[in-house]
Tab-separated table of C-alpha atoms in Angstrom:
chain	number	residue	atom	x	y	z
A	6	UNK	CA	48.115	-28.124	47.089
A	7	UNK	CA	50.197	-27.466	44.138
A	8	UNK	CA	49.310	-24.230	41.995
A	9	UNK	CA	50.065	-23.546	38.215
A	10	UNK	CA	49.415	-20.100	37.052
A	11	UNK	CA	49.332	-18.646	34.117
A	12	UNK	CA	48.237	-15.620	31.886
A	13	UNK	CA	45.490	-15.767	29.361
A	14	UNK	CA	42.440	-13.727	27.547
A	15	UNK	CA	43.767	-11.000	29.504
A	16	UNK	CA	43.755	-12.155	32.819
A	17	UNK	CA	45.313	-14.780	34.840
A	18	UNK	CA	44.366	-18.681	34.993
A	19	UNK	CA	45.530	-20.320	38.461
A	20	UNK	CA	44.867	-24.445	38.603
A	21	UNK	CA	44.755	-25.553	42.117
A	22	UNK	CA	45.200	-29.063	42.418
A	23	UNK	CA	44.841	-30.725	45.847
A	24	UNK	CA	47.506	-32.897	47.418
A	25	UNK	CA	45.414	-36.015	47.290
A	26	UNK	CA	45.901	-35.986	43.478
A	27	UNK	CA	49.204	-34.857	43.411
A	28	UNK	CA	51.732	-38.161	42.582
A	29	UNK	CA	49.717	-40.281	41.073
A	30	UNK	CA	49.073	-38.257	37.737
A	31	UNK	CA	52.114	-36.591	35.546
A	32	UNK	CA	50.279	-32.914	35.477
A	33	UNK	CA	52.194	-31.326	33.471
A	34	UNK	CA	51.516	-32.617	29.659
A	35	UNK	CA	48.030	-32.151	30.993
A	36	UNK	CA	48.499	-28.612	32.344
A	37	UNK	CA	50.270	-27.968	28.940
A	38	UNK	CA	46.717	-29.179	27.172
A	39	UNK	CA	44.763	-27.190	29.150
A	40	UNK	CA	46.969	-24.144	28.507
A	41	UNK	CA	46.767	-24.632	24.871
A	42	UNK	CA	42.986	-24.722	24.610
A	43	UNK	CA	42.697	-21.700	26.631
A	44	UNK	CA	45.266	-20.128	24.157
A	45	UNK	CA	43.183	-21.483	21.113
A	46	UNK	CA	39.917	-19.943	22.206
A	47	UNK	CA	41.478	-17.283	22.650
A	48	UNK	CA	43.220	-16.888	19.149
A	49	UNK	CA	39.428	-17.202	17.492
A	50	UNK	CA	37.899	-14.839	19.771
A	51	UNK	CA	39.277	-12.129	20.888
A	52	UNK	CA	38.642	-8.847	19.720
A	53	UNK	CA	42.521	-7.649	20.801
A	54	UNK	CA	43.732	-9.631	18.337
A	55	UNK	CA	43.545	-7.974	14.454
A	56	UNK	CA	43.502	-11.284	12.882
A	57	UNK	CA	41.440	-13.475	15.063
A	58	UNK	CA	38.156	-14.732	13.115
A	59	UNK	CA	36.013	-12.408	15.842
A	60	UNK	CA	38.011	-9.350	14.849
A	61	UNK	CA	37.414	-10.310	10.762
A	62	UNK	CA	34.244	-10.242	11.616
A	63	UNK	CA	33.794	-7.742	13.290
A	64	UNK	CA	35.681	-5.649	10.697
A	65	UNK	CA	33.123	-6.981	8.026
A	66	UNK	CA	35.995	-9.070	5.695
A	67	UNK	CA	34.628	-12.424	6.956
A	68	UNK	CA	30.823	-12.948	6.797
A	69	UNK	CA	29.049	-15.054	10.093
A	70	UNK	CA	27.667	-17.533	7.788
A	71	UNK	CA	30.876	-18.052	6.420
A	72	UNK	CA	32.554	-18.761	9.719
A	73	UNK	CA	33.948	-21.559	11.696
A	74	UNK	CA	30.950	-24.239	12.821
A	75	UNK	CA	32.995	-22.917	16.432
A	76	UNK	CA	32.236	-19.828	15.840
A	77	UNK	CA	28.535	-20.235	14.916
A	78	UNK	CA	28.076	-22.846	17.825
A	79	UNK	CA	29.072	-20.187	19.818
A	80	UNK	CA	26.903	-17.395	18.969
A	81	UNK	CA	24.347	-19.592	19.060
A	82	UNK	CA	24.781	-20.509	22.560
A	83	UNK	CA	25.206	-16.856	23.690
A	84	UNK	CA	21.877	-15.715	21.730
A	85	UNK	CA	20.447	-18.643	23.654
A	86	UNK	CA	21.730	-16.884	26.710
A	87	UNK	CA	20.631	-14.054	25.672
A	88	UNK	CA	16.899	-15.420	25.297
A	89	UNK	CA	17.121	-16.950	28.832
A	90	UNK	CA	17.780	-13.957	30.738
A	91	UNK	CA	15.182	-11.854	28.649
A	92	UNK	CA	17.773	-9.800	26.816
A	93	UNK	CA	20.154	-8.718	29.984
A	94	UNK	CA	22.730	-10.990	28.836
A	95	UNK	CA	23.810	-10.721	24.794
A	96	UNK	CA	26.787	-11.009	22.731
A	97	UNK	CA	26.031	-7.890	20.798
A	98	UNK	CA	27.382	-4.689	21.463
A	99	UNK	CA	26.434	-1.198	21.370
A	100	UNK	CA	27.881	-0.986	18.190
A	101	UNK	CA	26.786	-3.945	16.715
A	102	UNK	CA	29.724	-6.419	17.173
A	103	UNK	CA	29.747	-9.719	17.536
A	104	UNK	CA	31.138	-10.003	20.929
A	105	UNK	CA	31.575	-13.413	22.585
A	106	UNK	CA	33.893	-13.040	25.104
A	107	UNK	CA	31.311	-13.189	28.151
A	108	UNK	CA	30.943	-16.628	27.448
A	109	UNK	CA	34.269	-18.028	25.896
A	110	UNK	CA	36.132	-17.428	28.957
A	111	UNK	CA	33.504	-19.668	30.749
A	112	UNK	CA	33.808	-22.158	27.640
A	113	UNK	CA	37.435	-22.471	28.574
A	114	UNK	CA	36.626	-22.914	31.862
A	115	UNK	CA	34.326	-25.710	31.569
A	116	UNK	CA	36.497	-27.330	29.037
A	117	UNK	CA	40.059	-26.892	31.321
A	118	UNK	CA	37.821	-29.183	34.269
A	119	UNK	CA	36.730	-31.177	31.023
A	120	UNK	CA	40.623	-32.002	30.536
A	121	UNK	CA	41.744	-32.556	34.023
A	122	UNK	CA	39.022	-34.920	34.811
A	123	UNK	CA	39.605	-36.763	31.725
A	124	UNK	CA	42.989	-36.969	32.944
A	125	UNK	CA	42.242	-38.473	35.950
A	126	UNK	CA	41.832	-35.585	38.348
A	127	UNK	CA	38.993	-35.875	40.882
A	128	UNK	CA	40.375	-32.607	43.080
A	129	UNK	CA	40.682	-29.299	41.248
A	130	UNK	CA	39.686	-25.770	41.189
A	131	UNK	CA	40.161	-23.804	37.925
A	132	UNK	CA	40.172	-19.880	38.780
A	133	UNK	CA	40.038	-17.557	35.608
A	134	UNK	CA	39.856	-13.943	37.126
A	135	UNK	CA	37.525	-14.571	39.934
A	136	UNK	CA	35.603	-16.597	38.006
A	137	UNK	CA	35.872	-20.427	39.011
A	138	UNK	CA	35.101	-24.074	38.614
A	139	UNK	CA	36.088	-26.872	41.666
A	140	UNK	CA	35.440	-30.626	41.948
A	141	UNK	CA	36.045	-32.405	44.637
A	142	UNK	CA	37.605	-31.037	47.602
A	143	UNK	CA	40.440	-28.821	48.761
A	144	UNK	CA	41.747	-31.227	51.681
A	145	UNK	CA	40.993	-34.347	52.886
A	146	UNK	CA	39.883	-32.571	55.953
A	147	UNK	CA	37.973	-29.777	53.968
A	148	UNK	CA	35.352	-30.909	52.035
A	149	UNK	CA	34.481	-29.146	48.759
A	150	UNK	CA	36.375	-25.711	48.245
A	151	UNK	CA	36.433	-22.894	50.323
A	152	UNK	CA	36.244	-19.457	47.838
A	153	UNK	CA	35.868	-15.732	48.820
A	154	UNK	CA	34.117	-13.513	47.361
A	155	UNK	CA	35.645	-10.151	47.013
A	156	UNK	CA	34.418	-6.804	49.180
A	157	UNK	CA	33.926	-4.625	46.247
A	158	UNK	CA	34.202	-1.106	48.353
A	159	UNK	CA	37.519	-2.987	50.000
A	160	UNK	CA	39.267	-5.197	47.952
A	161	UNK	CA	41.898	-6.591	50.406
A	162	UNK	CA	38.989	-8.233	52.340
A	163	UNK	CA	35.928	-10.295	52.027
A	164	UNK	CA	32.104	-10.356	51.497
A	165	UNK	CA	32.010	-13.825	52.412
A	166	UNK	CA	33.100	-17.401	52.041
A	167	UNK	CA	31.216	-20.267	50.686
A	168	UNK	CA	31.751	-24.104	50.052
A	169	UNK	CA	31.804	-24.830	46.425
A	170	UNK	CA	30.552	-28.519	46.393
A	171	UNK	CA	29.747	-31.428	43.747
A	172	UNK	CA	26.353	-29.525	43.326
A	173	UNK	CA	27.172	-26.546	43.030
A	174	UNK	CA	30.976	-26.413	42.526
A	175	UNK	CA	30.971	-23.258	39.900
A	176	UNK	CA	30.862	-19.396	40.819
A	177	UNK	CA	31.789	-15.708	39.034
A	178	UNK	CA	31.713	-13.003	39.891
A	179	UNK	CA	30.397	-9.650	37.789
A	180	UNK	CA	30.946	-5.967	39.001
A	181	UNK	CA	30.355	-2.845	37.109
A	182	UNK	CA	33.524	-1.555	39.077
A	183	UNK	CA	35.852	-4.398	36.884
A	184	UNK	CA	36.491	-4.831	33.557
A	185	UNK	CA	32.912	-4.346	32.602
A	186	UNK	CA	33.663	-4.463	28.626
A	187	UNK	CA	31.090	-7.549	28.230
A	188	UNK	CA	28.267	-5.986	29.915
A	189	UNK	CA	26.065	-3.033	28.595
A	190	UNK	CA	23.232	-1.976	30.810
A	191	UNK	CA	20.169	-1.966	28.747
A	192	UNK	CA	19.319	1.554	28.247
A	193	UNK	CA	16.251	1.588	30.237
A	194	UNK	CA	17.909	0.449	33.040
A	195	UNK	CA	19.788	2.004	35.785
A	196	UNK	CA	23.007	0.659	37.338
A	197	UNK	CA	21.359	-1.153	40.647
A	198	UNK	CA	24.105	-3.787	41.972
A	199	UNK	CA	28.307	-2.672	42.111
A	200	UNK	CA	28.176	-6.384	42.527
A	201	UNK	CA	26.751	-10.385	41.669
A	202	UNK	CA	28.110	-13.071	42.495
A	203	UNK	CA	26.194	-16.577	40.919
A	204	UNK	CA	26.905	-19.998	41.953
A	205	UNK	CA	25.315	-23.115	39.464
A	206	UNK	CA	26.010	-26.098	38.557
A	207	UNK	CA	27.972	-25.159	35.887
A	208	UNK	CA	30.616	-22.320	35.487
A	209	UNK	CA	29.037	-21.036	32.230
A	210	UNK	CA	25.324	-20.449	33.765
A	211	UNK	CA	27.020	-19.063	36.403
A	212	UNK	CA	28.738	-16.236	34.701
A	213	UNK	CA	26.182	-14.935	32.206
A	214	UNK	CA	23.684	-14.940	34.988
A	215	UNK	CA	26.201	-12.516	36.990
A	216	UNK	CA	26.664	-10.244	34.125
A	217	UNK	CA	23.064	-10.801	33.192
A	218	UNK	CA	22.108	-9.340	36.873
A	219	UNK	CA	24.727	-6.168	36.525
A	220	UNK	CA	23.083	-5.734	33.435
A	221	UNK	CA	19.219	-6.069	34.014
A	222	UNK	CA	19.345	-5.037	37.816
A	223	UNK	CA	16.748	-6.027	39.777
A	224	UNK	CA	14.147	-7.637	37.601
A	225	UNK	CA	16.569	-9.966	36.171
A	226	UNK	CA	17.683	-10.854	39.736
A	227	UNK	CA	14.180	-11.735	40.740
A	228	UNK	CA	13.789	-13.845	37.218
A	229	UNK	CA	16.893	-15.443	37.880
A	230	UNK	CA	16.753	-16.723	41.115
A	231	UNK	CA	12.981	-17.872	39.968
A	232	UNK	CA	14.138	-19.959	36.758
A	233	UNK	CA	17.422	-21.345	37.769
A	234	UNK	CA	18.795	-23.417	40.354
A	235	UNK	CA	21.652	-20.950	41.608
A	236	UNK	CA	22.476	-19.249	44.715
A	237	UNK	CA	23.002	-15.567	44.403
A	238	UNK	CA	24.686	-12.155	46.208
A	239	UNK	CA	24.519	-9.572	45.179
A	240	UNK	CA	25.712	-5.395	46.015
A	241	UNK	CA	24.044	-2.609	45.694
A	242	UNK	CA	25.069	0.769	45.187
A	243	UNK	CA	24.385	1.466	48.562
A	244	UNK	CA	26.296	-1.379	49.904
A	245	UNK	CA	23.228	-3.301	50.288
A	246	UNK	CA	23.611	-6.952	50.349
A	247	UNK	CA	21.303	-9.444	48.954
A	248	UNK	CA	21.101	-13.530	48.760
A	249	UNK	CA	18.844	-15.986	48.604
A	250	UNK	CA	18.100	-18.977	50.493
A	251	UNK	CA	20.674	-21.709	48.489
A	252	UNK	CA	23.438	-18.671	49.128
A	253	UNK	CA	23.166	-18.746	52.634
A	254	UNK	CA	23.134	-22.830	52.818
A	255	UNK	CA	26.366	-22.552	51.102
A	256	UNK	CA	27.808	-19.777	53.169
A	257	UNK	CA	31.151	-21.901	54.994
A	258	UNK	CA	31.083	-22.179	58.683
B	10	UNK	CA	40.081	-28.705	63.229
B	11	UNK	CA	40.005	-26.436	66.640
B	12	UNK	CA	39.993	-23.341	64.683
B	13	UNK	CA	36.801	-24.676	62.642
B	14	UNK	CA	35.025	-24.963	65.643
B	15	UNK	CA	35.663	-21.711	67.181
B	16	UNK	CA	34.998	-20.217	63.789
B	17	UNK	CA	31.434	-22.366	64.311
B	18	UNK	CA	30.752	-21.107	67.540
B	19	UNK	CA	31.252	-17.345	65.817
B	20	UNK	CA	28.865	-18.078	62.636
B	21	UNK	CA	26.082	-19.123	64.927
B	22	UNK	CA	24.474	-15.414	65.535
B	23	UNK	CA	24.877	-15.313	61.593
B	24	UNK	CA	23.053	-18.698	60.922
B	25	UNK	CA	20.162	-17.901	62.893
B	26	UNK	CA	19.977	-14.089	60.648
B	27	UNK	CA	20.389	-16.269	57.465
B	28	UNK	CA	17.617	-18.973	58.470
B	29	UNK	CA	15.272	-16.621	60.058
B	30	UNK	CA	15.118	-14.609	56.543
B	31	UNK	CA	14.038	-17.701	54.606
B	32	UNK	CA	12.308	-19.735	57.465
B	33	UNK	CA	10.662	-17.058	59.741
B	34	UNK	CA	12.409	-17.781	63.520
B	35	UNK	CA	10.781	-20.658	64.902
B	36	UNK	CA	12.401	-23.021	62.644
B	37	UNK	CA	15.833	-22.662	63.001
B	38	UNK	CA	17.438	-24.022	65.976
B	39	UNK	CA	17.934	-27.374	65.010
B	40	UNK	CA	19.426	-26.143	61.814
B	41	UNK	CA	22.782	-24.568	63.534
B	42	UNK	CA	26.253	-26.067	63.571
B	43	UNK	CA	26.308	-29.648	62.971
B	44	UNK	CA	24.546	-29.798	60.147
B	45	UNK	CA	27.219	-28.096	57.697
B	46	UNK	CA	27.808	-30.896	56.129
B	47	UNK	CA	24.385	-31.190	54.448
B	48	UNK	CA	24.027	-28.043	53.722
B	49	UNK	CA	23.069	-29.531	50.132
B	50	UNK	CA	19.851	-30.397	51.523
B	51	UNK	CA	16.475	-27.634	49.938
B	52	UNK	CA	14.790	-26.359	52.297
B	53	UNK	CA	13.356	-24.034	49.618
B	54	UNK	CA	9.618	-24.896	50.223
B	55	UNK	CA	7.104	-22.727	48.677
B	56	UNK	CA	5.475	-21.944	51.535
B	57	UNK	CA	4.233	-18.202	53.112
B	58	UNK	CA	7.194	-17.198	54.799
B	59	UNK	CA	5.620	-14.187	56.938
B	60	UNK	CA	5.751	-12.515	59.845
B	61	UNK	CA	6.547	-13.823	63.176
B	62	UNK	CA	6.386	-10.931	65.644
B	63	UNK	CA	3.560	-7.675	65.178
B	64	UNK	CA	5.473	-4.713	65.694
B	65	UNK	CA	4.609	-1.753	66.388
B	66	UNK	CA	6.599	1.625	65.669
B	67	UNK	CA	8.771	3.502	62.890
B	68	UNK	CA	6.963	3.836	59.811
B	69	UNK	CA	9.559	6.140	58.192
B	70	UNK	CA	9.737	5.292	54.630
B	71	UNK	CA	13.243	5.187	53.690
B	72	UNK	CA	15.324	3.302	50.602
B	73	UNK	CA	17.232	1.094	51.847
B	74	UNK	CA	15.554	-2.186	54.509
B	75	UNK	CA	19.250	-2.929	54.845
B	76	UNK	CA	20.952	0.599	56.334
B	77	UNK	CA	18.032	0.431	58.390
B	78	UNK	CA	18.857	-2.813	60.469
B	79	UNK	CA	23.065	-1.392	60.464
B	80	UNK	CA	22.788	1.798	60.916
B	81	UNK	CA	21.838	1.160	65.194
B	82	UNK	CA	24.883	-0.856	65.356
B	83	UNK	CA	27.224	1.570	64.293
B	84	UNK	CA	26.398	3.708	67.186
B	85	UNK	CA	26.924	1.538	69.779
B	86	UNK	CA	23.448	0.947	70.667
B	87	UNK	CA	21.856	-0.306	74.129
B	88	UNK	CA	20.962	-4.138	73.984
B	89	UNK	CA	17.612	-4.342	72.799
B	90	UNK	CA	15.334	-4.695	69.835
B	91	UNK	CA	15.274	-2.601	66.838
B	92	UNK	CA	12.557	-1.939	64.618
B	93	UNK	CA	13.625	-1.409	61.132
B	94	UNK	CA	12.052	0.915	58.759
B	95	UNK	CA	9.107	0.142	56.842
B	96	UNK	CA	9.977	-0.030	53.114
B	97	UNK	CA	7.541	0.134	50.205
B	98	UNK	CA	8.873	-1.509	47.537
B	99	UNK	CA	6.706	-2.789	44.389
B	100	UNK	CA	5.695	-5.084	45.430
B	101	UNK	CA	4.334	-4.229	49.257
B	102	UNK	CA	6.378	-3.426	52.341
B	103	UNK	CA	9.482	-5.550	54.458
B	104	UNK	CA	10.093	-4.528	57.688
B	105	UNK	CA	12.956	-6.184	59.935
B	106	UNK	CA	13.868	-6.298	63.549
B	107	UNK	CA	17.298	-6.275	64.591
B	108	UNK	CA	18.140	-7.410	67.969
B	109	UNK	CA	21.190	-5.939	69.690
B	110	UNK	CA	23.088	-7.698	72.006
B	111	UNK	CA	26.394	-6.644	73.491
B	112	UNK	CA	26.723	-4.532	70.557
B	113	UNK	CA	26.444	-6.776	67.866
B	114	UNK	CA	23.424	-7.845	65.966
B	115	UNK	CA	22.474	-11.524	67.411
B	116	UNK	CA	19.230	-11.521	65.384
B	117	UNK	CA	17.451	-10.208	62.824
B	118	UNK	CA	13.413	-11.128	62.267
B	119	UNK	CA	11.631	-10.489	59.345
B	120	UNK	CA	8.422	-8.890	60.483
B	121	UNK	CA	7.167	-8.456	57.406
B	122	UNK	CA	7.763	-9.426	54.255
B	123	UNK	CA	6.116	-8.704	50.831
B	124	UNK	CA	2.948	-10.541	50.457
B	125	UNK	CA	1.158	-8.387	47.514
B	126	UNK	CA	0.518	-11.686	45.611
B	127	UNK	CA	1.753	-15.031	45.731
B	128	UNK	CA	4.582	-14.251	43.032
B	129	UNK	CA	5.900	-11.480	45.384
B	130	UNK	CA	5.744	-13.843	48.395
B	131	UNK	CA	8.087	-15.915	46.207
B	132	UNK	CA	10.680	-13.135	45.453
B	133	UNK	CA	10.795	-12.469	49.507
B	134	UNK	CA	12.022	-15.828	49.996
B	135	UNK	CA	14.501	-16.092	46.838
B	136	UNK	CA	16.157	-12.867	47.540
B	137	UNK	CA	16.120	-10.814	50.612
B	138	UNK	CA	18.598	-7.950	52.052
B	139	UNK	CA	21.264	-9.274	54.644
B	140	UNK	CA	23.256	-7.937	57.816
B	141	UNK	CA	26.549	-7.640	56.199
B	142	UNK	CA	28.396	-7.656	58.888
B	143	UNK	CA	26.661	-10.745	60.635
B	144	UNK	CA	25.961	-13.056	58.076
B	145	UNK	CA	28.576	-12.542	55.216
B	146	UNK	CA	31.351	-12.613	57.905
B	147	UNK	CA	33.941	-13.523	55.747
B	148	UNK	CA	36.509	-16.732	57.870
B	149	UNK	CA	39.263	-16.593	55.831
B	150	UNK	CA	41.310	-19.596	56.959
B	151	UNK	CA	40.815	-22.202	54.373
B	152	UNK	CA	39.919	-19.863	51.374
B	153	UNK	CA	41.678	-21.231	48.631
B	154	UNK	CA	39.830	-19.422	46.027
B	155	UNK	CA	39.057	-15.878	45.292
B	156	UNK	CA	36.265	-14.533	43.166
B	157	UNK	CA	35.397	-11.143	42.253
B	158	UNK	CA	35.008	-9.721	38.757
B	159	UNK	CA	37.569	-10.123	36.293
B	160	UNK	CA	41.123	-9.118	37.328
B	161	UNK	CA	42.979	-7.526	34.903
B	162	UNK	CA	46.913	-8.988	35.402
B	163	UNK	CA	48.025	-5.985	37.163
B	164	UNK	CA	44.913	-5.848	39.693
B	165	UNK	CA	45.471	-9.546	39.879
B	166	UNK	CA	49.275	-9.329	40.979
B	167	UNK	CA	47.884	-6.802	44.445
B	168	UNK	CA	44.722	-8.907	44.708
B	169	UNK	CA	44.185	-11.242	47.660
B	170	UNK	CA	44.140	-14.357	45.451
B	171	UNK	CA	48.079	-13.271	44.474
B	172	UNK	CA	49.020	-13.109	47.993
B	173	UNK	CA	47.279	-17.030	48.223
B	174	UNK	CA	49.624	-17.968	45.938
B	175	UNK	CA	52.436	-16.018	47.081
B	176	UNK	CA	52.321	-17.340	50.681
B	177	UNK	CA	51.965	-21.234	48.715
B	178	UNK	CA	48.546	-21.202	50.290
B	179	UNK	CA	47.920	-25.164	51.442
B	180	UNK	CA	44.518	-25.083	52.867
C-alpha cells in the first residue's frame, strides 16, 4: 500500500492506495489534481483566510446573492442538510455567519474518490482527519477496508474496527472533545454523546449526520438512524456506548 | 490468514452480545463466524424484538443500562448471570442480563426492551447500549484507517493513524 499525505483545511489528507493498483496507473499527476481541488475549496471557503469569498462574506463586502454559483450551490446543500436533520446540523453560526466548512471538507472528500476513480483507481481510501471515504479493498486478501474508530477517553487505542465496504464504504467521525468549531449545540439541548461515529453510503451524509448527532443528542440519533440508511456509534458522557443493528454487521471479525 | 481466525474465535462471545441486542437470543447461532463475508445482508426486520427470559430481581432505577451490565465485571465476579438494572427511559424500561463466565461477559440478553408504542419498539432495535469491552473489541491488525474527529496537524502527528504511516503500514 503506498501512502501520500498531505496538509490541507487545517488538517491532514492521507490517500491510501492499495498495491493491486499500484503500477498500472502514473499516481502522481493524479495525486497532484486531487491536491489542487482540495486546495481550491479551500481558498473559497475558509474562514482563516481574509480574502477567501466565505470570509468577504462573512465580513459583509460581498453580498450571498452576489456570490459564486459554488458558493450558493453550497449553501444550498448545507440548508438542505440542515432541513434533514431538523435543524441539528446548519451552516449558520451563533453569530450569524455563513459557515460551510462542515460540509466542504466532505465535498472534497467525495470529489478526491471522484478523481481517483476517474483515473482509473478501483482501490483507495481517502482519510481527511478521521473522516474517510474507501472503495474497493485494502488487500487482495482483505476485503473492503479495515478503519478504527478512535477511544475518545484514550486516544492511543480503539473503540472498534469495522469493514468499510462497496455499500457502505464512507465514515466520520464527530466529538465535542475535537475541533468542534462546526458544531453548536442547539441551545435547548444538552451535550449527550463525547462521541458519533456515522457510516453511509456516501462520505458527505456521513459527516453532517455525526455532527448533526453531537449537536441534537439523542433525538436526532433516534431520527437518524430512523430516516437514513447508516450504521451508527455513538459515546456518551458516561462512556456509554451505543449502535445499531447495520453497526454491529459491519463490526470486522 | 491464521491470525484472522484466532481473532474469529475471540469475536465470537461479542457476536452473540451484538446479535442478541437486535435479534433477541434464539436467533443467532447460525449467524457466527463464517458468515463475515455477507455481513451486507439486512437483517433489519421490523419485527417486536422483546424479551426472551422473565427475570426477576433489581429494580434499582439508575441512569445508565450500560454501567449496569460492566460494572459486575470489573470486580471480578463469580460465573453466573447478572441482572441489570431496570431503566426508565421515555419511552418505557430496558433491562439486560449479563452472563459472566470466567470473568468475562460471554452474553448479554435483552430482557426487556422498550415497547411503549410501536415507534419506541423501533428505536430499541435501531439503537441500543453495548458491552464495550465485548463487542467493540477493537483487532487492530489490518486497520489501515483511523477515524475520530478532526485532527488538528499537531494531534494528527501523535495520533495512531501517524504511527500507521510511520511504521509504512501494509495491511
Amino acid at each position: 500500500m503506498a501512502v501520500h499525505s498531505f496538509e490541507t483545511m487545517g488538517t491532514m489528507v492521507s490517500i491510501r492506495i492499495a498495491d493491486a493498483d499500484l503500477g498500472t496507473i502514473d499516481a502522481i499527476p493524479v495525486l497532484n489534481e486531487v491536491e489542487h481541488n482540495f486546495a481550491q475549496l479551500n481558498e473559497t471557503f475558509s474562514l482563516y483566510r481574509e480574502d477567501s469569498e466565505a470570509s468577504r462574506i462573512a465580513s459583509g463586502e460581498l453580498a450571498l446573492a452576489d456570490s459564486s454559483e459554488l458558493m450558493r450551490d453550497e449553501y444550498a446543500r448545507a440548508l438542505q442538510w440542515r432541513d434533514r436533520t431538523g435543524g441539528a446540523f446548519t451552516p449558520h453560526r451563533p453569530d450569524d455567519v455563513i459557515d460551510l466548512s462542515g460540509t466542504i471538507k466532505a465535498v472534497a472528500i467525495d470529489q478526491a474518490a471522484g478523481i481517483l476513480t476517474e483515473a482509473g483507481f478501483a482501490n483507495f481510501s481517502v482519510n481527511v482527519g478521521g473522516d474517510l471515504t474507501t472503495a474497493g479493498n485494502q488487500a487482495e486478501d482483505i476485503p473492503g477496508w479495515i478503519t478504527g474508530i478512535v477511544e475518545p477517553s484514550d486516544r492511543n487505542t480503539l473503540l472498534a474496527a469495522v469493514r468499510l465496504t462497496e455499500e457502505f464504504p464512507a465514515m466520520a467521525t464527530s466529538g465535542s472533545a475535537e475541533r468542534g468549531e462546526h458544531i453548536w449545540l442547539r441551545p435547548e439541548t444538552t451535550k449527550e454523546f463525547v462521541q458519533a461515529s456515522v457510516i453511509a453510503n456516501d462520505i458527505i451524509t456521513a459527516d453532517v449526520l455525526a455532527t448533526a448527532i453531537i449537536s441534537g443528542g439523542s433525538e436526532t440519533l433516534n431520527q437518524i438512524t430512523q430516516d437514513f440508511s447508516v450504521a451508527v456509534v455513538t459515546v456518551g458522557l458516561d462512556g456509554a456506548v451505543q449502535a445499531n443493528a447495520k453497526f454491529q454487521e459491519l463490526v470486522a471479525r | 490468514m491464521r491470525a484472522r481466525s484466532a481473532f474469529f474465535a475471540g469475536m465470537g462471545s461479542a457476536a452473540i452480545i451484538a446479535i442478541g441486542w437486535q435479534a433477541g437470543v434464539g436467533t443467532l447461532v447460525s449467524a457466527l463466524p463464517e458468515s463475515q463475508a455477507s455481513a451486507s445482508g439486512t437483517s433489519n426486520s421490523a419485527s417486536s424484538a422483546t424479551t426472551s427470559n422473565s427475570s426477576t430481581s433489581t429494580t434499582d432505577t439508575s441512569a445508565a443500562a450500560p454501567a449496569a451490565t460492566t460494572a459486575p465485571v470489573a470486580s471480578g465476579p463469580a460465573d453466573g448471570t447478572y441482572d441489570g438494572s431496570v431503566v426508565n427511559t421515555r419511552f418505557g424500561t430496558v433491562q439486560v442480563q449479563a452472563v459472566i463466565s470466567g470473568g468475562k461477559i460471554t452474553d448479554v440478553i435483552a430482557v426487556k426492551l422498550t415497547d411503549a408504542d410501536r415507534k419506541s419498539i423501533a428505536i430499541s432495535q435501531q439503537v441500543a447500549p453495548m458491552v464495550r469491552s465485548e463487542v467493540l473489541t477493537a483487532q487492530s491488525a489490518h486497520v489501515a484507517n483511523i477515524s475520530g474527529g478532526t485532527y488538528t496537524t499537531q494531534a494528527y502527528l501523535q495520533s495512531l493513524q501517524s504511527a500507521l504511516d510511520a511504521a509504512g503500514f501494509t495491511g
